[in-house]
């Protein structure tokens, strides 16, 4: 049984969709990692500023 052109197109779109979903998951992971790093640096900066004695 041969596959029709539309079936091949559907398969190709499915593979493309999967690749895009994988890329999106990767980008979302990068965003979460960078958000955590921003939070960590913000806390570090806040802690650093709050421990400074500017009166001296």
Short mmCIF file of N, CA and C in Angstrom, two decimals, residues 4-32:
data_model
loop_
_atom_site.label_atom_id
_atom_site.label_comp_id
_atom_site.label_asym_id
_atom_site.label_seq_id
_atom_site.Cartn_x
_atom_site.Cartn_y
_atom_site.Cartn_z
N UNK A 4 -0.25 8.24 0.45
CA UNK A 4 -0.68 9.37 -0.36
C UNK A 4 0.16 10.59 -0.03
N UNK A 5 0.12 11.55 -0.94
CA UNK A 5 0.87 12.79 -0.73
C UNK A 5 0.40 13.50 0.53
N UNK A 6 -0.91 13.52 0.76
CA UNK A 6 -1.41 14.21 1.96
C UNK A 6 -0.98 13.49 3.23
N UNK A 7 -0.87 12.18 3.18
CA UNK A 7 -0.40 11.43 4.34
C UNK A 7 1.06 11.76 4.64
N UNK A 8 1.86 11.86 3.58
CA UNK A 8 3.27 12.23 3.75
C UNK A 8 3.38 13.64 4.30
N UNK A 9 2.54 14.55 3.79
CA UNK A 9 2.56 15.93 4.29
C UNK A 9 2.17 15.96 5.77
N UNK A 10 1.17 15.18 6.13
CA UNK A 10 0.73 15.11 7.52
C UNK A 10 1.85 14.59 8.41
N UNK A 11 2.53 13.57 7.97
CA UNK A 11 3.67 13.03 8.73
C UNK A 11 4.77 14.07 8.88
N UNK A 12 5.06 14.79 7.80
CA UNK A 12 6.09 15.83 7.85
C UNK A 12 5.69 16.93 8.83
N UNK A 13 4.43 17.32 8.80
CA UNK A 13 3.96 18.35 9.72
C UNK A 13 4.03 17.85 11.17
N UNK A 14 3.74 16.59 11.37
CA UNK A 14 3.84 16.01 12.71
C UNK A 14 5.26 16.06 13.23
N UNK A 15 6.22 15.72 12.37
CA UNK A 15 7.63 15.78 12.77
C UNK A 15 8.05 17.22 13.05
N UNK A 16 7.61 18.15 12.20
CA UNK A 16 7.94 19.56 12.40
C UNK A 16 7.33 20.07 13.70
N UNK A 17 6.10 19.68 13.97
CA UNK A 17 5.42 20.09 15.20
C UNK A 17 6.17 19.56 16.42
N UNK A 18 6.61 18.30 16.36
CA UNK A 18 7.36 17.71 17.47
C UNK A 18 8.67 18.46 17.69
N UNK A 19 9.35 18.82 16.61
CA UNK A 19 10.60 19.56 16.72
C UNK A 19 10.36 20.93 17.35
N UNK A 20 9.27 21.58 16.96
CA UNK A 20 8.94 22.89 17.54
C UNK A 20 8.58 22.76 19.02
N UNK A 21 7.87 21.71 19.37
CA UNK A 21 7.52 21.48 20.78
C UNK A 21 8.78 21.23 21.61
N UNK A 22 9.72 20.47 21.06
CA UNK A 22 10.98 20.22 21.75
C UNK A 22 11.76 21.51 21.94
N UNK A 23 11.79 22.34 20.89
CA UNK A 23 12.51 23.63 20.97
C UNK A 23 11.85 24.53 22.01
N UNK A 24 10.53 24.57 22.02
CA UNK A 24 9.81 25.38 22.99
C UNK A 24 10.11 24.92 24.42
N UNK A 25 10.13 23.62 24.64
CA UNK A 25 10.44 23.08 25.97
C UNK A 25 11.86 23.49 26.38
N UNK A 26 12.78 23.46 25.45
CA UNK A 26 14.16 23.85 25.73
C UNK A 26 14.23 25.33 26.10
N UNK A 27 13.54 26.17 25.34
CA UNK A 27 13.55 27.61 25.63
C UNK A 27 12.88 27.92 26.96
N UNK A 28 11.79 27.22 27.27
CA UNK A 28 11.12 27.42 28.56
C UNK A 28 12.05 27.04 29.71
N UNK A 29 12.81 25.99 29.54
CA UNK A 29 13.77 25.57 30.55
C UNK A 29 14.85 26.64 30.74
N UNK A 30 15.33 27.20 29.64
CA UNK A 30 16.33 28.26 29.72
C UNK A 30 15.78 29.48 30.45
N UNK A 31 14.52 29.83 30.18
CA UNK A 31 13.90 30.97 30.84
C UNK A 31 13.81 30.72 32.35
N UNK A 32 13.38 29.51 32.74
CA UNK A 32 13.29 29.19 34.17
C UNK A 32 14.67 29.27 34.84
#
